[in-house]
Structure formats: structure tokens, C-alpha cells
CSV table of C-alpha atoms in Angstrom, one decimal:
chain,number,residue,atom,x,y,z
A,1,MET,CA,30.7,-72.6,-66.4
A,2,PRO,CA,29.1,-69.3,-65.7
A,3,ASN,CA,26.8,-67.6,-68.2
A,4,ASN,CA,27.0,-68.0,-71.9
A,5,TYR,CA,29.9,-66.8,-74.1
A,6,ALA,CA,29.1,-63.4,-75.6
A,7,ASP,CA,31.9,-61.8,-77.6
A,8,ASN,CA,30.5,-58.3,-77.3
A,9,PRO,CA,33.0,-55.6,-76.1
A,10,ARG,CA,30.2,-53.1,-76.0
A,11,SER,CA,28.5,-55.0,-73.2
A,12,ALA,CA,29.6,-54.4,-69.6
A,13,LEU,CA,29.9,-58.1,-69.2
A,14,GLY,CA,30.9,-59.0,-72.7
A,15,LYS,CA,33.3,-61.9,-72.9
A,16,VAL,CA,36.6,-61.6,-74.8
A,17,ARG,CA,38.7,-64.2,-76.6
A,18,MET,CA,41.5,-65.7,-74.5
A,19,ASP,CA,44.1,-64.6,-77.1
A,20,ARG,CA,42.9,-61.0,-76.5
A,21,MET,CA,43.1,-61.1,-72.8
A,22,PHE,CA,46.5,-59.3,-72.8
A,23,ILE,CA,45.6,-56.7,-75.3
A,24,GLY,CA,47.8,-53.7,-75.0
A,25,ALA,CA,50.9,-55.7,-74.0
A,26,GLY,CA,52.3,-54.9,-77.4
A,27,GLU,CA,51.6,-51.2,-76.9
A,28,LEU,CA,53.8,-50.5,-74.0
A,29,GLY,CA,55.0,-46.9,-73.6
A,30,GLN,CA,58.7,-45.9,-73.3
A,31,ASP,CA,58.4,-46.4,-69.6
A,32,GLY,CA,57.5,-50.0,-70.0
A,33,ARG,CA,54.0,-49.6,-68.7
A,34,TRP,CA,50.8,-51.0,-70.2
A,35,SER,CA,49.1,-48.4,-72.4
A,36,ILE,CA,46.5,-46.3,-70.5
A,37,ALA,CA,43.8,-44.4,-72.4
A,38,VAL,CA,43.8,-40.7,-71.4
A,39,ALA,CA,41.4,-38.2,-72.9
A,40,ALA,CA,43.0,-35.6,-75.2
A,41,ASP,CA,41.1,-32.8,-73.5
A,42,ASP,CA,42.4,-33.8,-70.0
A,43,ARG,CA,42.6,-30.6,-67.9
A,44,ASP,CA,44.4,-29.8,-64.7
A,45,ASP,CA,41.3,-29.0,-62.8
A,46,GLU,CA,38.1,-30.8,-63.8
A,47,SER,CA,34.9,-32.3,-62.6
A,48,LEU,CA,33.5,-35.5,-64.0
A,49,GLY,CA,30.2,-35.0,-65.7
A,50,THR,CA,27.0,-36.9,-65.3
A,51,SER,CA,26.2,-40.1,-67.1
A,52,ASP,CA,25.8,-39.5,-70.8
A,53,GLU,CA,22.8,-41.9,-70.7
A,54,SER,CA,20.9,-39.6,-68.3
A,55,GLY,CA,21.7,-36.4,-70.2
A,56,ARG,CA,21.5,-34.3,-67.0
A,57,SER,CA,23.7,-31.3,-66.5
A,58,HIS,CA,26.0,-30.9,-63.5
A,59,ALA,CA,23.7,-28.1,-62.2
A,60,ARG,CA,20.7,-30.3,-62.2
A,61,ALA,CA,22.6,-33.2,-60.6
A,62,VAL,CA,23.6,-31.0,-57.6
A,63,SER,CA,20.0,-30.7,-56.7
A,64,ASN,CA,19.2,-34.4,-57.2
A,65,ALA,CA,20.0,-36.3,-54.1
A,66,ASP,CA,19.1,-39.6,-55.7
A,67,HIS,CA,21.7,-39.4,-58.4
A,68,ASP,CA,24.6,-41.5,-57.0
A,69,THR,CA,26.8,-42.3,-59.9
A,70,VAL,CA,30.4,-42.2,-58.6
A,71,GLY,CA,31.8,-40.5,-61.7
A,72,ALA,CA,29.3,-37.7,-61.7
A,73,GLY,CA,30.6,-34.7,-59.7
A,74,ALA,CA,33.7,-36.4,-58.6
A,75,SER,CA,36.8,-34.2,-58.5
A,76,LEU,CA,40.5,-34.9,-59.4
A,77,VAL,CA,43.2,-33.5,-57.2
A,78,VAL,CA,45.8,-31.5,-59.1
A,79,GLU,CA,48.5,-31.5,-56.5
A,80,SER,CA,51.2,-34.2,-56.6
A,81,VAL,CA,50.2,-37.2,-54.7
A,82,LEU,CA,52.7,-39.1,-52.6
A,83,SER,CA,52.5,-42.8,-53.7
A,84,LEU,CA,52.2,-45.6,-51.2
A,85,PRO,CA,53.7,-49.1,-52.0
A,86,ASP,CA,50.3,-51.0,-52.0
A,87,GLN,CA,48.4,-50.1,-55.1
A,88,TYR,CA,45.7,-52.4,-56.6
A,89,TYR,CA,43.3,-52.6,-59.4
A,90,LEU,CA,39.7,-53.4,-58.3
A,91,ILE,CA,38.0,-56.6,-59.6
A,92,THR,CA,34.2,-56.7,-59.3
A,93,HIS,CA,31.9,-59.5,-58.3
A,94,HIS,CA,31.3,-59.8,-62.1
A,95,ASP,CA,35.1,-60.5,-62.7
A,96,THR,CA,35.5,-57.1,-64.4
A,97,VAL,CA,38.0,-54.4,-63.9
A,98,VAL,CA,37.0,-51.0,-62.5
A,99,PHE,CA,38.4,-48.1,-64.6
A,100,LEU,CA,37.9,-44.4,-65.2
A,101,ASP,CA,36.2,-43.8,-68.6
A,102,THR,CA,37.6,-40.5,-69.9
A,103,ASP,CA,35.1,-40.3,-72.7
A,104,SER,CA,31.9,-40.4,-70.6
A,105,ARG,CA,33.9,-39.1,-67.5
A,106,LEU,CA,32.4,-41.8,-65.4
A,107,VAL,CA,33.7,-44.7,-63.3
A,108,ARG,CA,32.9,-47.9,-65.0
A,109,HIS,CA,33.8,-51.6,-65.1
A,110,ALA,CA,34.6,-53.9,-68.1
A,111,PRO,CA,36.3,-57.2,-68.8
A,112,PHE,CA,40.0,-57.7,-68.6
A,113,GLY,CA,41.3,-56.9,-72.0
A,114,ILE,CA,38.7,-54.2,-72.6
A,115,ALA,CA,39.0,-51.9,-69.5
A,116,ALA,CA,41.7,-49.3,-69.4
A,117,TRP,CA,44.2,-49.6,-66.6
A,118,SER,CA,43.4,-46.1,-65.3
A,119,LEU,CA,42.1,-46.4,-61.8
A,120,VAL,CA,43.7,-47.9,-58.7
A,121,ILE,CA,43.1,-48.0,-55.0
A,122,GLU,CA,45.9,-47.3,-52.6
A,123,LEU,CA,45.6,-49.0,-49.2
A,124,ALA,CA,47.1,-48.1,-45.8
A,125,GLY,CA,45.6,-50.2,-43.1
A,126,GLN,CA,41.8,-49.7,-42.9
A,127,LYS,CA,42.0,-46.5,-45.0
A,128,GLY,CA,42.5,-46.0,-48.7
A,129,ARG,CA,42.0,-43.6,-51.6
A,130,LEU,CA,41.1,-43.9,-55.3
A,131,LEU,CA,43.8,-42.7,-57.7
A,132,ARG,CA,43.6,-42.0,-61.4
A,133,ARG,CA,46.8,-43.1,-63.2
A,134,GLY,CA,48.3,-40.7,-65.7
A,135,LYS,CA,50.6,-41.0,-68.7
A,136,SER,CA,53.7,-41.7,-66.6
A,137,PRO,CA,54.3,-43.8,-63.4
A,138,GLY,CA,54.6,-40.7,-61.2
A,139,GLU,CA,51.5,-38.9,-62.6
A,140,VAL,CA,48.5,-39.7,-60.3
A,141,ARG,CA,45.5,-37.8,-59.2
A,142,GLN,CA,43.1,-38.5,-56.4
A,143,LEU,CA,39.5,-39.2,-57.2
A,144,SER,CA,36.8,-38.1,-54.7
A,145,ALA,CA,33.8,-40.4,-54.6
A,146,GLY,CA,31.6,-38.0,-52.7
A,147,ARG,CA,28.1,-36.9,-53.6
A,148,PHE,CA,27.3,-33.7,-55.4
A,149,ASP,CA,26.5,-31.8,-52.2
A,150,SER,CA,30.2,-31.9,-51.3
A,151,ASP,CA,32.5,-29.2,-52.4
A,152,THR,CA,34.0,-30.6,-55.5
A,153,SER,CA,36.4,-27.7,-56.0
A,154,THR,CA,38.2,-28.2,-52.6
A,155,LYS,CA,41.8,-29.3,-52.9
A,156,MET,CA,42.8,-32.3,-50.7
A,157,VAL,CA,46.2,-32.7,-49.1
A,158,PRO,CA,48.4,-35.2,-50.9
A,159,THR,CA,48.1,-37.8,-48.1
A,160,ASN,CA,44.3,-37.7,-47.7
A,161,LEU,CA,42.9,-41.2,-47.3
A,162,ASP,CA,39.2,-40.5,-47.7
A,163,CYS,CA,37.9,-44.1,-48.1
A,164,ASP,CA,37.2,-46.6,-45.3
A,165,ILE,CA,38.1,-50.2,-46.1
A,166,GLU,CA,36.2,-53.2,-44.9
A,167,ASN,CA,37.9,-56.6,-45.2
A,168,PHE,CA,36.2,-59.9,-45.7
A,169,SER,CA,37.3,-63.5,-45.2
A,170,ASP,CA,37.6,-64.3,-48.9
A,171,GLY,CA,40.1,-61.5,-49.3
A,172,SER,CA,37.7,-59.0,-50.9
A,173,ILE,CA,37.1,-55.5,-49.6
A,174,GLY,CA,34.3,-53.0,-49.4
A,175,ILE,CA,35.0,-49.4,-50.1
A,176,ARG,CA,33.1,-46.9,-48.0
A,177,THR,CA,33.0,-43.2,-48.5
A,178,GLY,CA,31.0,-41.4,-45.9
A,179,ASP,CA,27.8,-43.5,-45.4
A,180,HIS,CA,27.9,-45.1,-48.9
A,181,TYR,CA,29.7,-48.0,-50.6
A,182,LEU,CA,31.0,-48.3,-54.1
A,183,GLY,CA,28.9,-50.8,-56.1
A,184,SER,CA,29.3,-52.2,-59.6
A,185,ASP,CA,26.0,-52.7,-61.5
A,186,LEU,CA,25.1,-54.8,-64.5
A,187,ASP,CA,25.0,-51.8,-66.8
A,188,GLY,CA,28.7,-51.3,-66.4
A,189,LEU,CA,28.5,-48.2,-64.1
A,190,VAL,CA,30.0,-47.9,-60.6
A,191,ARG,CA,27.6,-46.1,-58.2
A,192,LEU,CA,27.3,-45.3,-54.5
A,193,LYS,CA,25.1,-47.6,-52.5
A,194,ASP,CA,23.6,-47.7,-49.0
A,195,TRP,CA,24.6,-51.3,-48.5
A,196,CYS,CA,27.6,-53.7,-48.9
A,197,ARG,CA,26.7,-57.0,-50.5
A,198,ASP,CA,28.3,-59.0,-53.3
A,199,TRP,CA,28.2,-56.3,-55.9
A,200,GLU,CA,29.9,-53.9,-53.5
A,201,ARG,CA,32.9,-56.2,-52.8
A,202,TYR,CA,36.1,-56.2,-54.7
A,203,GLN,CA,39.0,-58.5,-55.2
A,204,LEU,CA,42.5,-56.9,-55.5
A,205,VAL,CA,45.1,-57.3,-58.2
A,206,ARG,CA,48.5,-55.7,-57.5
A,207,VAL,CA,49.5,-53.0,-60.0
A,208,ASP,CA,53.1,-54.4,-60.1
A,209,THR,CA,51.6,-57.8,-61.0
A,210,ILE,CA,49.8,-56.5,-64.1
A,211,GLU,CA,52.8,-54.4,-65.1
A,212,GLY,CA,55.0,-57.4,-64.7
A,213,LEU,CA,52.7,-59.5,-66.9
A,214,THR,CA,53.1,-56.9,-69.7
A,215,LEU,CA,56.9,-57.2,-69.7
A,216,LEU,CA,56.6,-61.0,-69.5
A,217,ARG,CA,54.2,-60.9,-72.5
A,218,ARG,CA,56.2,-58.5,-74.7
A,219,TYR,CA,59.7,-59.9,-74.3
A,220,SER,CA,61.4,-63.3,-74.1
A,221,TRP,CA,62.9,-64.5,-70.8
A,222,LEU,CA,65.4,-67.3,-70.2
A,223,SER,CA,64.4,-69.6,-67.3
A,224,HIS,CA,67.3,-70.4,-65.0
A,225,THR,CA,65.4,-73.6,-64.0
A,226,ASP,CA,64.7,-75.3,-67.3
A,227,ARG,CA,67.1,-73.4,-69.6
A,228,ARG,CA,64.2,-72.6,-72.0
A,229,VAL,CA,63.2,-69.2,-73.4
A,230,HIS,CA,59.6,-68.2,-72.5
A,231,SER,CA,57.2,-65.4,-73.3
A,232,LEU,CA,53.8,-65.1,-71.5
A,233,ALA,CA,51.2,-66.9,-73.6
A,234,ALA,CA,47.5,-65.8,-73.9
A,235,GLN,CA,45.6,-68.1,-71.5
A,236,PRO,CA,42.5,-68.3,-69.4
A,237,ILE,CA,42.6,-66.2,-66.3
A,238,ASP,CA,40.9,-66.5,-62.9
A,239,PHE,CA,40.3,-64.1,-60.1
A,240,GLY,CA,40.3,-66.6,-57.3
A,241,ARG,CA,36.6,-67.0,-56.6
A,242,GLU,CA,35.5,-70.4,-55.2
A,243,ARG,CA,32.4,-70.2,-57.4
A,244,PRO,CA,32.1,-67.5,-60.2
A,245,ALA,CA,28.9,-65.6,-60.3
A,246,GLU,CA,26.3,-66.1,-63.1
A,247,SER,CA,27.2,-62.6,-64.2
A,248,SER,CA,30.9,-63.4,-64.5
A,249,ALA,CA,32.6,-61.8,-67.5
A,250,LEU,CA,35.1,-64.7,-67.7
A,251,ALA,CA,34.2,-67.3,-70.3
A,252,ALA,CA,34.9,-70.9,-69.2
A,253,SER,CA,37.8,-72.3,-71.2
A,254,LEU,CA,40.7,-74.7,-70.9
A,255,ALA,CA,44.3,-73.6,-71.2
A,256,PRO,CA,46.6,-75.7,-73.5
A,257,GLY,CA,47.6,-78.9,-71.7
A,258,ALA,CA,45.2,-78.2,-68.7
A,259,ILE,CA,42.7,-80.7,-67.4
A,260,ALA,CA,40.7,-78.3,-65.2
A,261,PHE,CA,38.8,-75.1,-65.9
A,262,ARG,CA,40.4,-73.2,-63.0
A,263,ARG,CA,44.1,-72.4,-63.1
A,264,LYS,CA,46.7,-69.9,-62.2
A,265,VAL,CA,48.7,-67.8,-64.6
A,266,ALA,CA,51.5,-70.1,-65.9
A,267,PHE,CA,54.9,-68.7,-67.1
A,268,GLY,CA,57.4,-71.4,-67.8
A,269,PRO,CA,58.1,-73.4,-64.7
A,270,ALA,CA,56.5,-70.8,-62.5
A,271,ALA,CA,52.8,-70.2,-61.6
A,272,LEU,CA,51.2,-67.1,-60.0
A,273,LYS,CA,47.8,-65.9,-58.9
A,274,LEU,CA,46.3,-62.7,-60.1
A,275,ILE,CA,44.6,-62.2,-56.7
A,276,GLU,CA,47.6,-61.9,-54.3
A,277,ARG,CA,48.4,-59.0,-52.0
A,278,ARG,CA,52.1,-59.8,-51.7
A,279,PRO,CA,54.5,-59.0,-54.5
A,280,GLN,CA,55.0,-62.0,-56.8
A,281,ILE,CA,57.0,-60.4,-59.7
A,282,VAL,CA,60.2,-58.5,-58.8
A,283,PHE,CA,62.3,-57.0,-61.5
A,284,GLU,CA,65.9,-55.9,-61.0
A,285,PRO,CA,65.8,-52.1,-61.2
A,286,SER,CA,66.8,-50.7,-64.6
A,287,ASN,CA,70.0,-48.6,-64.8
A,288,ALA,CA,68.8,-45.1,-65.4
A,289,ALA,CA,72.4,-43.9,-65.9
A,290,LEU,CA,72.5,-46.1,-69.0
A,291,GLU,CA,69.0,-45.1,-70.0
A,292,GLN,CA,67.7,-48.6,-69.6
A,293,LEU,CA,64.0,-49.1,-69.7
A,294,ILE,CA,63.8,-52.9,-69.6
A,295,PRO,CA,65.2,-54.8,-66.6
A,296,GLU,CA,67.7,-57.6,-67.2
A,297,ARG,CA,66.4,-60.0,-64.7
A,298,VAL,CA,63.1,-61.0,-62.9
A,299,LYS,CA,62.3,-63.2,-60.0
A,300,ILE,CA,58.8,-64.8,-59.7
A,301,LEU,CA,57.4,-66.2,-56.5
A,302,ASP,CA,55.7,-69.5,-57.4
A,303,SER,CA,52.3,-69.6,-55.7
A,304,ASN,CA,52.3,-73.4,-55.8
A,305,THR,CA,55.7,-74.2,-54.2
A,306,GLU,CA,56.7,-70.8,-52.7
A,307,ALA,CA,60.0,-71.2,-54.6
A,308,GLU,CA,61.6,-68.3,-56.4
A,309,SER,CA,62.1,-68.7,-60.1
A,310,VAL,CA,64.7,-66.6,-61.8
A,311,PHE,CA,64.6,-65.4,-65.4
A,312,SER,CA,67.0,-63.3,-67.5
A,313,LEU,CA,65.9,-61.1,-70.4
A,314,PHE,CA,66.7,-62.9,-73.7
A,315,ARG,CA,66.9,-60.2,-76.3
A,316,PRO,CA,70.1,-60.8,-78.2
A,317,LEU,CA,71.9,-58.0,-80.1
A,318,ILE,CA,74.3,-58.9,-82.8
A,319,HIS,CA,76.6,-55.9,-83.4
A,320,PHE,CA,78.9,-55.3,-86.4
A,321,TRP,CA,81.3,-52.4,-87.1
A,322,LEU,CA,81.7,-51.9,-90.8
A,323,GLY,CA,84.6,-50.1,-92.4
A,324,ASN,CA,84.6,-48.1,-95.7
A,325,ASP,CA,86.2,-50.7,-97.8
A,326,HIS,CA,83.9,-52.3,-100.4
A,327,SER,CA,85.1,-55.7,-99.5
A,328,GLU,CA,83.6,-55.3,-96.0
A,329,LEU,CA,80.2,-55.6,-97.6
A,330,GLU,CA,80.9,-59.1,-98.9
A,331,LYS,CA,82.3,-60.1,-95.6
A,332,LEU,CA,79.2,-58.8,-93.9
A,333,ARG,CA,77.0,-60.7,-96.4
A,334,HIS,CA,78.8,-63.9,-95.5
A,335,SER,CA,78.3,-63.4,-91.7
A,336,LEU,CA,74.7,-62.5,-92.1
A,337,ASP,CA,74.1,-65.6,-94.3
A,338,SER,CA,75.6,-67.8,-91.6
A,339,LEU,CA,73.5,-66.1,-88.9
A,340,SER,CA,70.3,-66.7,-90.8
A,341,ARG,CA,71.0,-70.5,-90.5
A,342,VAL,CA,70.9,-70.4,-86.7
A,343,ALA,CA,67.6,-71.8,-85.7
A,344,GLY,CA,65.3,-70.3,-83.1
A,345,LEU,CA,67.4,-67.2,-82.5
A,346,ASP,CA,65.2,-64.1,-82.3
A,347,ALA,CA,67.9,-61.5,-82.4
A,348,THR,CA,68.3,-57.9,-83.4
A,349,ILE,CA,71.1,-56.9,-85.8
A,350,CYS,CA,73.0,-53.7,-85.2
A,351,ILE,CA,75.4,-52.3,-87.9
A,352,ALA,CA,77.7,-49.3,-87.2
A,353,SER,CA,78.9,-47.8,-90.5
A,354,THR,CA,79.2,-44.7,-92.6
A,355,GLN,CA,77.9,-46.5,-95.7
A,356,SER,CA,74.3,-46.1,-97.0
A,357,LYS,CA,71.8,-47.4,-94.6
A,358,THR,CA,69.4,-48.3,-97.4
A,359,HIS,CA,72.0,-50.5,-99.0
A,360,LEU,CA,72.9,-52.1,-95.7
A,361,ARG,CA,69.3,-52.9,-95.0
A,362,GLN,CA,69.0,-54.9,-98.2
A,363,LEU,CA,71.9,-57.1,-97.0
A,364,VAL,CA,70.1,-58.0,-93.8
A,365,PRO,CA,68.1,-61.3,-94.0
A,366,GLU,CA,64.4,-60.7,-94.2
A,367,LYS,CA,63.6,-62.2,-90.8
A,368,TYR,CA,65.9,-59.7,-89.1
A,369,ARG,CA,65.3,-56.7,-91.4
A,370,SER,CA,62.4,-54.9,-89.7
A,371,ASP,CA,64.1,-54.6,-86.3
A,372,ALA,CA,67.6,-54.0,-87.5
A,373,LEU,CA,69.5,-51.0,-86.1
A,374,PHE,CA,71.9,-48.8,-88.1
A,375,LEU,CA,74.3,-46.5,-86.3
A,376,ASP,CA,76.7,-43.8,-87.5
A,377,ALA,CA,80.2,-45.3,-87.1
A,378,ASP,CA,81.5,-42.0,-85.8
A,379,THR,CA,79.1,-42.2,-82.8
A,380,THR,CA,80.8,-42.2,-79.5
A,381,GLY,CA,79.2,-44.5,-77.0
A,382,ALA,CA,75.7,-45.8,-77.5
A,383,TYR,CA,72.3,-44.3,-78.2
A,384,ALA,CA,69.2,-44.4,-75.9
A,385,GLY,CA,67.6,-47.9,-75.8
A,386,ILE,CA,70.6,-50.0,-76.9
A,387,HIS,CA,71.3,-51.0,-73.3
A,388,ASP,CA,67.9,-52.8,-73.3
A,389,TYR,CA,69.5,-55.7,-75.2
A,390,HIS,CA,70.7,-58.7,-73.3
A,391,PRO,CA,73.0,-60.6,-74.2
A,392,VAL,CA,75.1,-58.7,-76.8
A,393,VAL,CA,77.4,-60.4,-79.4
A,394,HIS,CA,80.2,-58.3,-80.8
A,395,ALA,CA,81.0,-59.7,-84.2
A,396,TYR,CA,83.7,-58.9,-86.8
A,397,VAL,CA,82.5,-58.9,-90.4
A,398,GLY,CA,83.6,-62.1,-92.0
A,399,CYS,CA,83.0,-64.2,-89.0
A,400,THR,CA,80.9,-67.4,-89.2
A,401,PHE,CA,78.1,-68.1,-86.7
A,402,GLY,CA,77.9,-71.6,-85.4
A,403,VAL,CA,74.6,-73.5,-85.2
A,404,ASP,CA,75.0,-73.7,-81.4
A,405,LEU,CA,75.0,-69.9,-81.0
A,406,LYS,CA,71.8,-69.8,-79.1
A,407,GLU,CA,73.0,-72.5,-76.6
A,408,GLY,CA,76.2,-70.5,-76.1
A,409,LEU,CA,74.2,-67.3,-75.3
A,410,ILE,CA,72.0,-69.3,-72.9
A,411,GLU,CA,75.1,-70.7,-71.1
A,412,LEU,CA,76.5,-67.1,-70.8
A,413,LEU,CA,73.4,-65.8,-69.1
A,414,LEU,CA,73.1,-68.8,-66.7
A,415,SER,CA,76.8,-68.6,-65.7
A,416,LEU,CA,76.7,-64.9,-65.2
A,417,LYS,CA,80.4,-64.7,-66.2
A,418,GLY,CA,79.8,-61.6,-68.2
A,419,GLU,CA,81.9,-62.5,-71.3
A,420,LEU,CA,82.2,-65.6,-73.6
A,421,VAL,CA,84.3,-66.2,-76.7
A,422,LEU,CA,82.1,-68.0,-79.2
A,423,GLY,CA,84.8,-68.4,-81.9
A,424,PHE,CA,87.1,-66.4,-84.2
A,425,GLY,CA,85.8,-62.8,-84.3
A,426,LEU,CA,82.9,-63.5,-81.9
A,427,THR,CA,82.6,-62.4,-78.3
A,428,ALA,CA,79.3,-62.4,-76.3
A,429,TYR,CA,78.6,-60.3,-73.3
A,430,ALA,CA,75.9,-60.7,-70.7
A,431,SER,CA,75.2,-57.0,-70.8
A,432,LEU,CA,76.2,-54.3,-73.3
A,433,PRO,CA,79.9,-53.6,-72.7
A,434,ASN,CA,81.4,-50.2,-72.8
A,435,PHE,CA,82.4,-50.3,-76.5
A,436,LEU,CA,84.8,-47.7,-77.8
A,437,THR,CA,84.8,-46.1,-81.2
A,438,GLN,CA,87.2,-47.3,-83.9
A,439,SER,CA,89.3,-44.2,-83.6
A,440,GLU,CA,89.9,-44.8,-79.8
A,441,ASN,CA,90.9,-48.4,-80.1
A,442,LEU,CA,93.3,-49.6,-82.8
A,443,ASP,CA,93.1,-53.3,-81.8
A,444,GLY,CA,89.7,-53.8,-83.5
A,445,PRO,CA,86.4,-52.2,-84.3
A,446,ARG,CA,84.2,-51.1,-81.5
A,447,LEU,CA,80.9,-49.2,-81.0
């Protein structure tokens, strides 16, 4: 049990509560990525200043050969950078995450849950480069970790791998730039060192692993193995060290149901390691033509059994088309009342109608009201984001929902049949079908 628990986010090694480890998962951007802090005054061509603790100007730092803070005097490449497949976050000997602090303009390290996911290393054999991640997946800039006597205004070519990588038997790496290594000190700063010992060695966490965890945390997923719906729970994490250092930022804690302090990240019947160089979480690509942002299916490689676990997105959408007749409102009320009696169904209600959205909202049961969608009945096709629901139930107003609705939707996703009749006026689809507008289909209401 390394160190003492210290819930102090201002400390470089401050511990954080386990239920805060995945902070930011509820703040995903429209591209589905974990939120990344970017300074408002971010410029196209910039140099990172000196440490705000030292108070030295850039000009003074140029003449000071002993000042070796990585962030000070480093430059960001403006040109587009060609991405390589192997990108990793750096985990220090203190079990903290290396990041680019845009406020102090320095490279720092802080605990998981506090550090911004803003800096990665890209590896290609024994070479690599440090990249600053921007506001979108394709926006990256290269960070030079050279000293001040280098030409910080020089533009590097997009494929310049300026770091030498040294690999160690425990899977960690040393990052050398010129004659110096990146080292993470107890004060939370990353500096250049003349040696490579424990504090200059880093474990690697794949970028796609962290981004996969955010989606597993934010949404619900149906396991094809145990037929249960799961969402990633807050839990103790581990970075794979045989014996954590005394300066480890991880507080010793037991996960629910665990009998040992050390564990892998558990998600339903699957388990995975944070420290793993091969891909463990693989999402089916979203359909850009449908403006999808969230994948419908994910495969997780279990690190215990090497078996592949399959999960389907379980984000049900219950869609109604409502006519202008006043009696339609009473029919809708009946259907929504029966829907509210279905236990354990976390669904989104969608109503297409020309009637007042304010009045329609009042008809929706309170537990569904905040996420309800209201569309113009004259809309042709769908609007951006509606294809991120899976499965979809097309319901006629006046229908009655059975208590076994959730089980029916689970069976639909597992069977992959694409369509399932759930009863009079109810049809479920594994994905959003190509609904037509009412004016284009006289057999029944459509979106």
C-alpha cells in the first residue's frame, strides 16, 4: 500500500477518489473523444514559456544552460502531422500521466483523473516523437523537447521522429532527445536529465484504450456473452508495476467484489490491462454517411483468457409519429403510461409532430422527459445524431408496451435479424431504418 492517501488535486502526486478516476467521460465532444483542455489563446506558432515558478523570461533562459525544463522553449510544429497507428500516453514511475499544461505552458505530470489527455508519444521502432493533441482527432502538433540553444522557430517535416526510444524488460521506455532523457520529478514538472533511471522510464497506455474506456463509461453496452447491459463502473486502476513506488499517485483500494488490491479493468465478463501495447478495444467504424458518432458494436480482447467479447450499443429509441387529431394525444398518453411501467429500460423517447413541443413534453413521463426528442413531422429523413440510437422501436400511438420489452430488444440485438415485431403497433429494428415521411407512405406513419 504505497504512500498515504492524500486527496489533494493541487499536488503533483495527490490521490483522487476512485469514483473520480474517469472524470471527463461525461464530457465527451461531438467526435466521441474524452475532453481535452486547450488554452483559449492557442496560437498557430508559439513557444512554450519558462516555468511560472521560476519567473524567468525566455531571453534569460536562452543564456542559462542549466535550465532544462522540457516545456520551456519547446516549439510546436504548425504543419499537418501524418499520424502513425501506435500512439500512447506516458505513465511515469509515480503512476501519473504526462500532459501539456496550457496554462503554465510546461510539460507536467498529474494523476489519472486530473491530468488532461493532451500529450502522446508516437512510436516507430526505436524512434518516436511527442505530439500535442488538439480539439479534433486529426489536429496534432509536434512538440520539440530540445534545449534553448536549439532553433525553436525551425519548422520540422511532418514525419520527423526526433526522439530515440530505449526499451526495458518491464515494458517501460526511456525517451532520449539528443544527449538527454525526459524525467518526471516530484514537483510535477517534466525535465531533461543526463541519466535514465526510474524517474526517466515510462509505461505506455494506448490512446485507443483510453478513448475506448470513455465510450464504455458514457453509454450502455449489451454483452453477447451474459446477455446483460453494462456500463464501465468507476474502479481502482493499476499500471502493471510489480511493486508500486512509494511516490505512487494511486491510492490502495479494493474494487467491489475483489479480494486483492491489484486488478485489471473489468467490464462485464471481460477484463483488460491499461498497460498493453496491442489493441484491446476495437469499435466497428461509425457510418459517416449517416452522420453517426457512436459505433454500434465493440469487441474487447480479454487479457485473462485471450477470448474476444462482443458488445452491442444498448441505447434504445422509442419513436412515435403523431397526427393533428386531438384524440392522438390521449392515445400517446396511454402508450407512454405503459412504457413507464417497463422496468430497467433506459430509453429515449422521440416524437414527430406538428403539435406544440411544450405540451408534448408534459405528456412524457418524468424519467424520460429530460432526454426526449421532438421532431417536426414534416421533416424528411432524420436529423444529425439520431442514427446513434440502437435499437430503435417504431411505435404507433395507442399501442401498449409489454413488460418484456427490454428482453425483446436484447434478443433482437443478439440475433442480428434486423427487425422484430413486438406486438400490435410495435416494430423494433437493430439499427435506425430508413423511415419515410407520412406523406410518402400511406400505409402508416413514418419518420
